[in-house]
Every structure is written in C-alpha cells, then in structure tokens.
C-alpha cells in the first residue's frame, strides 16, 4: 500500500463504496417488493390522516379534551388542550397537525411493538444486550440525515421513508428503558415466585412487567418526543406535516412562519406528553392504592 512521508496510508478504504454497493444490490433485488410495501404503508398512513380530517376541528378538540378529562380528571389539562389546539387551528396548521400526529403515533406504535420485546429479551440474555449496545449507540449517534439517503432509495418520496428513518432513530429508547425496567426487577420477588412454582411467563407478566411499567411508559413518552424532533427532517423526503412549513420558512428566511410552525410543534408535544405521561403516573398511583 502507498504511504506518505509520515507513514500514513494514502489509499482510501472504500467503506462508502461498499455501503453504496450493498444498497444498490438490495434495491435491485427487492425493488418491486420495497415499493409495494411503501405504497401500502403510505396508503394506510394517508387513510388515517384523511379519516382524522373528516372530523370537524371543533369536534376533534372536544374529543381530545374529553379524553384528557377521562384519563386525568384535570380541568387545567382540559383547558390547556383546548387552548393549544384552538391556537393551531387559528394559525392555519390544522392539516399539518393531523399528518404530524399520524406520523408520530405510527412511529411510536412501531417502536413499542418492536422495542419492548427486544428489551425483554435483552434483559433475560445479557449477551444479547452486549451485542445490541454498540448497534443502539450507532443508531442514536449517526445523524438522521444519513438514514434518509438509503430509505429514500428504497421507498421513494413520502411518509414512508420519513417513518422508517424516525423508527431507526427512536427505537433505541424503548429498548434501553425496557431492558432497564426488566433487569432491575427485585430479586427477592423473582426468587419467591420461583419458589411457589411460577413459570418464566408468569414471572414476566406478574412481576417483571408491572415493575418495569414506569420505564415502559417513559419509553412511550421518549418515543413521542424523539419522533416529533424528526418531523422537520422527514419533510426533506416529502413527508407532510409541520416540517413542511419549517423547511419553507428556512428557505425563505420567514421568521413569522417558522415561529408559528415551531409553536404548533411545541403544543402537540406538550399535549401528547401530558396525556401519556400523566396517564402512566395515575395508573401507578391506582396500583399503589390498591395494594
């Protein structure tokens, strides 16, 4: 190999070329399958957004406020939800909000459905978590823009590449938090359960999962917040939502439009966070009172 005067190799290791060749190979071999998957998921997400769009905005606000009151019996929370959603309606970002909520909820559901079982398996198998930890670090460290390049090649423009990139960025959080909750289950309780003949499944359902539930709920809130942080990035590959006006405001240096879109993102983040997080705490207080 060639070296310079300092003895450093001058021949470049073609890491990028290897990755590009791998992406091209996958795209060539599975092009029709990937595009069919993209069209199916895109149709489903668009259908969900269209369904929410059929609900009159004021009725939608009333339904969300009613859900908040039913979960928490908090008038202050209901007032905050109503004021926040009416502000979004007034400044003209209602349709963008619906697409954003669909994207955030879809990515959160996927992350929890995949992340929780992986976290449980990693807690029961330390070797698995040791193998996953550098991968999780890589997924959270690599800039999300890097994910968009292959996902754009695989799935084309639209919601789907934004969803995939969001899931890759978000899923380490529920995996880590579920692993933490399961692995920190009290050993005396586990040993007592085994002494009474409980199976591994019974220990999981009766001891480990209840103990890990606060961590799992925190994983849900973390997934929502991280998904919202990806809204603007997803707009760069054609995903509708709050990211579109933010990107337009950045391109035109429109301070007013950028502030309004940012305010709408903050309102949605606060509403979703309060509903989910307080619901989990309330359930925890109910369980404590019952015991």
Coordinates of C-alpha atoms in Angstrom, one line a residue:
X1 CA 0.0 0.0 0.0
X2 CA 1.1 3.6 -0.6
X3 CA 2.2 5.7 2.3
X4 CA 3.0 9.4 2.6
X5 CA 6.1 10.9 4.3
X6 CA 4.6 10.4 7.7
X7 CA 4.0 6.8 7.1
X8 CA 0.2 7.2 6.9
X9 CA -1.7 5.1 4.4
X10 CA -2.8 7.3 1.5
X11 CA -5.0 4.6 -0.1
X12 CA -8.6 5.2 0.9
X13 CA -10.6 2.4 2.4
X14 CA -13.7 2.2 0.2
X15 CA -16.2 2.0 3.1
X16 CA -18.7 4.3 1.4
X17 CA -18.5 2.4 -1.8
X18 CA -19.1 -0.9 0.0
X19 CA -22.3 0.5 1.6
X20 CA -23.4 2.0 -1.7
X21 CA -23.0 -1.3 -3.5
X22 CA -25.0 -3.0 -0.7
X23 CA -27.8 -0.5 -1.0
X24 CA -27.8 -0.8 -4.8
X25 CA -27.9 -4.6 -4.6
X26 CA -30.8 -4.6 -2.1
X27 CA -32.7 -2.0 -4.3
X28 CA -32.1 -4.0 -7.5
X29 CA -33.2 -7.4 -5.9
X30 CA -36.2 -6.1 -3.9
X31 CA -37.2 -3.0 -5.9
X32 CA -40.8 -4.1 -6.5
X33 CA -41.3 -5.5 -3.0
X34 CA -40.0 -2.4 -1.4
X35 CA -42.1 -0.1 -3.5
X36 CA -45.2 -2.2 -2.9
X37 CA -44.5 -2.0 0.9
X38 CA -44.0 1.7 0.6
X39 CA -47.3 2.2 -1.3
X40 CA -49.2 0.0 1.2
X41 CA -47.9 1.8 4.3
X42 CA -48.2 5.2 2.6
X43 CA -51.8 4.4 1.8
X44 CA -52.6 3.4 5.3
X45 CA -51.0 6.5 6.8
X46 CA -52.8 8.8 4.3
X47 CA -56.1 7.0 5.1
X48 CA -55.6 7.6 8.8
X49 CA -54.8 11.3 8.2
X50 CA -57.8 11.6 5.9
X51 CA -60.1 9.9 8.5
X52 CA -59.0 12.4 11.1
X53 CA -59.6 15.2 8.6
X54 CA -63.2 14.1 8.3
X55 CA -63.7 15.0 11.9
X56 CA -64.8 18.7 12.3
X57 CA -61.9 20.6 14.0
X58 CA -64.1 21.7 17.0
X59 CA -65.4 18.2 17.5
X60 CA -61.8 16.9 17.3
X61 CA -60.8 19.4 20.0
X62 CA -63.7 18.3 22.2
X63 CA -62.8 14.6 21.8
X64 CA -59.2 15.2 22.7
X65 CA -60.2 17.3 25.7
X66 CA -62.8 14.7 26.7
X67 CA -60.1 12.0 26.5
X68 CA -57.8 14.1 28.7
X69 CA -60.5 14.6 31.3
X70 CA -61.5 11.0 31.3
X71 CA -57.9 9.9 31.9
X72 CA -56.9 12.5 34.5
X73 CA -60.0 14.3 35.8
X74 CA -58.0 17.5 35.4
X75 CA -59.8 20.7 34.4
X76 CA -56.4 22.5 34.0
X77 CA -55.3 19.9 31.5
X78 CA -58.5 20.1 29.6
X79 CA -58.2 23.9 29.4
X80 CA -54.7 23.6 28.2
X81 CA -55.6 21.1 25.5
X82 CA -58.5 23.3 24.2
X83 CA -56.4 26.5 24.1
X84 CA -53.5 24.8 22.4
X85 CA -55.5 23.0 19.7
X86 CA -57.5 26.2 19.0
X87 CA -54.3 28.1 18.6
X88 CA -53.1 25.6 16.0
X89 CA -56.5 25.8 14.2
X90 CA -56.4 29.6 14.3
X91 CA -52.9 29.9 12.8
X92 CA -53.8 27.6 9.9
X93 CA -51.8 24.5 10.6
X94 CA -54.6 22.0 11.3
X95 CA -54.0 19.7 8.3
X96 CA -50.2 19.7 9.0
X97 CA -51.0 18.7 12.6
X98 CA -53.1 15.7 11.6
X99 CA -50.2 14.4 9.4
X100 CA -47.7 15.0 12.1
X101 CA -49.9 13.2 14.7
X102 CA -50.3 10.2 12.4
X103 CA -46.5 10.0 11.8
X104 CA -45.7 10.4 15.4
X105 CA -48.2 7.8 16.6
X106 CA -47.3 5.4 13.9
X107 CA -43.6 5.5 14.7
X108 CA -44.3 5.3 18.4
X109 CA -46.5 2.2 18.0
X110 CA -43.9 0.5 15.8
X111 CA -41.1 1.3 18.2
X112 CA -43.0 0.0 21.2
X113 CA -44.2 -3.2 19.4
X114 CA -40.6 -3.9 18.3
X115 CA -38.6 -2.3 21.1
X116 CA -40.4 -3.8 24.2
X117 CA -39.9 -7.4 23.2
X118 CA -36.3 -6.8 22.2
X119 CA -35.7 -5.1 25.6
X120 CA -37.3 -8.0 27.4
X121 CA -35.1 -10.5 25.5
X122 CA -32.0 -8.4 26.2
X123 CA -32.8 -8.2 29.9
X124 CA -33.0 -12.0 30.1
X125 CA -30.0 -12.6 27.9
X126 CA -27.0 -10.3 28.9
X127 CA -25.0 -11.5 25.9
X128 CA -27.7 -10.1 23.6
X129 CA -27.7 -6.7 25.3
X130 CA -23.9 -6.6 25.0
X131 CA -24.2 -7.3 21.3
X132 CA -27.0 -4.8 20.9
X133 CA -25.4 -1.9 22.8
X134 CA -23.0 -0.8 20.1
X135 CA -25.7 -1.0 17.5
X136 CA -28.0 1.1 19.6
X137 CA -25.3 3.6 20.2
X138 CA -24.7 3.8 16.4
X139 CA -28.4 4.3 15.7
X140 CA -28.6 7.2 18.1
X141 CA -25.3 8.8 17.1
X142 CA -25.3 8.7 13.3
X143 CA -27.0 11.9 12.0
X144 CA -30.6 11.1 10.9
X145 CA -29.9 12.7 7.5
X146 CA -27.7 9.6 6.8
X147 CA -30.7 7.3 7.3
X148 CA -32.7 9.3 4.7
X149 CA -30.4 8.5 1.8
X150 CA -30.9 4.7 1.7
X151 CA -34.6 4.9 2.8
X152 CA -35.2 7.4 0.0
X153 CA -33.7 5.0 -2.5
X154 CA -35.7 2.1 -1.2
X155 CA -39.1 3.7 -0.6
X156 CA -39.2 6.9 -2.7
X157 CA -40.7 10.2 -1.5
X158 CA -43.5 10.5 1.0
X159 CA -44.3 9.5 4.6
X160 CA -42.8 6.0 4.5
X161 CA -39.1 7.0 4.3
X162 CA -39.7 9.6 7.0
X163 CA -41.4 6.9 9.1
X164 CA -38.5 4.4 8.6
X165 CA -35.9 7.0 9.4
X166 CA -37.8 8.1 12.5
X167 CA -38.2 4.5 13.8
X168 CA -34.4 3.9 13.3
X169 CA -33.7 7.0 15.3
X170 CA -36.3 6.4 18.1
X171 CA -36.3 2.7 18.7
X172 CA -33.2 2.5 20.9
X173 CA -35.0 4.5 23.6
X174 CA -37.8 1.9 24.3
X175 CA -35.3 -0.9 24.0
X176 CA -32.9 0.6 26.7
X177 CA -35.7 1.6 29.0
X178 CA -37.5 -1.7 28.8
X179 CA -34.2 -3.5 29.4
X180 CA -33.6 -1.3 32.5
X181 CA -37.0 -1.9 33.9
X182 CA -36.9 -5.7 33.5
X183 CA -33.4 -6.2 34.6
X184 CA -34.0 -4.1 37.8
X185 CA -36.9 -6.3 39.0
X186 CA -36.4 -7.2 42.7
X187 CA -34.5 -10.5 43.0
X188 CA -36.4 -11.5 46.2
X189 CA -39.7 -11.3 44.4
X190 CA -38.4 -13.3 41.5
X191 CA -37.0 -16.0 43.8
X192 CA -40.2 -16.1 45.8
X193 CA -42.2 -16.5 42.6
X194 CA -39.9 -19.4 41.5
X195 CA -40.2 -21.0 45.0
X196 CA -44.0 -21.1 44.5
X197 CA -43.7 -22.7 41.2
X198 CA -44.3 -19.7 38.8
X199 CA -43.2 -20.2 35.3
X200 CA -41.0 -17.8 33.4
X201 CA -44.0 -16.4 31.6
X202 CA -45.9 -15.9 34.9
X203 CA -42.9 -14.2 36.4
X204 CA -42.7 -11.9 33.4
X205 CA -46.4 -11.0 33.5
X206 CA -46.9 -10.8 37.3
X207 CA -43.5 -9.4 38.5
X208 CA -41.2 -8.1 35.8
X209 CA -43.6 -6.2 33.6
X210 CA -45.5 -4.5 36.4
X211 CA -42.2 -3.4 37.9
X212 CA -41.0 -2.2 34.5
X213 CA -44.2 -0.4 33.6
X214 CA -42.9 3.1 34.7
X215 CA -39.9 2.6 32.4
X216 CA -42.1 1.4 29.6
X217 CA -44.3 4.4 29.9
X218 CA -41.3 6.6 29.9
X219 CA -40.2 4.8 26.7
X220 CA -43.6 5.8 25.2
X221 CA -43.1 9.5 26.1
X222 CA -39.5 9.4 24.9
X223 CA -40.6 7.9 21.6
X224 CA -43.2 10.6 21.1
X225 CA -40.7 13.4 21.8
X226 CA -38.0 11.9 19.6
X227 CA -40.5 11.3 16.8
X228 CA -41.5 15.0 17.0
X229 CA -37.9 16.0 16.7
X230 CA -37.7 14.1 13.4
X231 CA -40.7 15.9 11.9
X232 CA -38.6 18.6 10.1
X233 CA -36.1 16.1 8.8
X234 CA -38.8 13.8 7.5
X235 CA -40.2 16.8 5.5
X236 CA -37.0 16.8 3.5
X237 CA -38.0 13.5 1.8
X238 CA -41.6 14.6 1.1
X239 CA -43.3 13.7 4.4
X240 CA -46.2 16.1 5.1
X241 CA -46.7 17.7 8.4
X242 CA -45.2 20.5 10.5
X243 CA -41.8 20.0 8.9
X244 CA -43.0 21.4 5.5
X245 CA -43.7 25.0 6.7
X246 CA -40.5 24.9 8.8
X247 CA -38.4 24.0 5.7
X248 CA -40.2 26.6 3.6
X249 CA -39.6 29.2 6.3
X250 CA -35.9 28.3 6.5
X251 CA -35.6 28.5 2.7
X252 CA -37.2 32.0 2.6
X253 CA -35.9 33.3 6.0
X254 CA -39.6 33.8 7.0
X255 CA -39.3 34.3 10.8
X256 CA -43.1 34.5 11.3
X257 CA -43.9 31.3 9.5
X258 CA -41.0 29.4 11.3
X259 CA -42.1 30.6 14.7
X260 CA -45.7 29.6 14.1
X261 CA -44.8 26.2 12.9
X262 CA -42.4 25.7 15.8
X263 CA -45.1 26.8 18.3
X264 CA -47.5 24.3 16.8
X265 CA -44.9 21.5 17.2
X266 CA -44.4 22.5 20.9
X267 CA -48.2 22.5 21.5
X268 CA -48.6 19.0 20.1
X269 CA -45.6 17.8 22.0
X270 CA -47.0 19.1 25.3
X271 CA -50.5 17.7 24.7
X272 CA -49.2 14.2 23.8
X273 CA -46.7 14.2 26.7
X274 CA -49.2 15.3 29.3
X275 CA -51.8 12.8 28.2
X276 CA -49.4 9.8 28.1
X277 CA -47.1 10.6 31.0
X278 CA -49.8 11.6 33.5
X279 CA -51.9 8.6 32.5
X280 CA -49.0 6.4 33.4
X281 CA -48.5 8.1 36.8
X282 CA -52.2 7.9 37.5
X283 CA -52.2 4.2 36.9
X284 CA -49.2 3.8 39.1
X285 CA -51.0 5.7 41.9
X286 CA -54.1 3.5 41.4
X287 CA -51.9 0.4 41.7
X288 CA -50.3 1.6 44.9
X289 CA -53.6 2.5 46.4
X290 CA -55.0 -1.0 45.5
X291 CA -52.1 -2.7 47.3

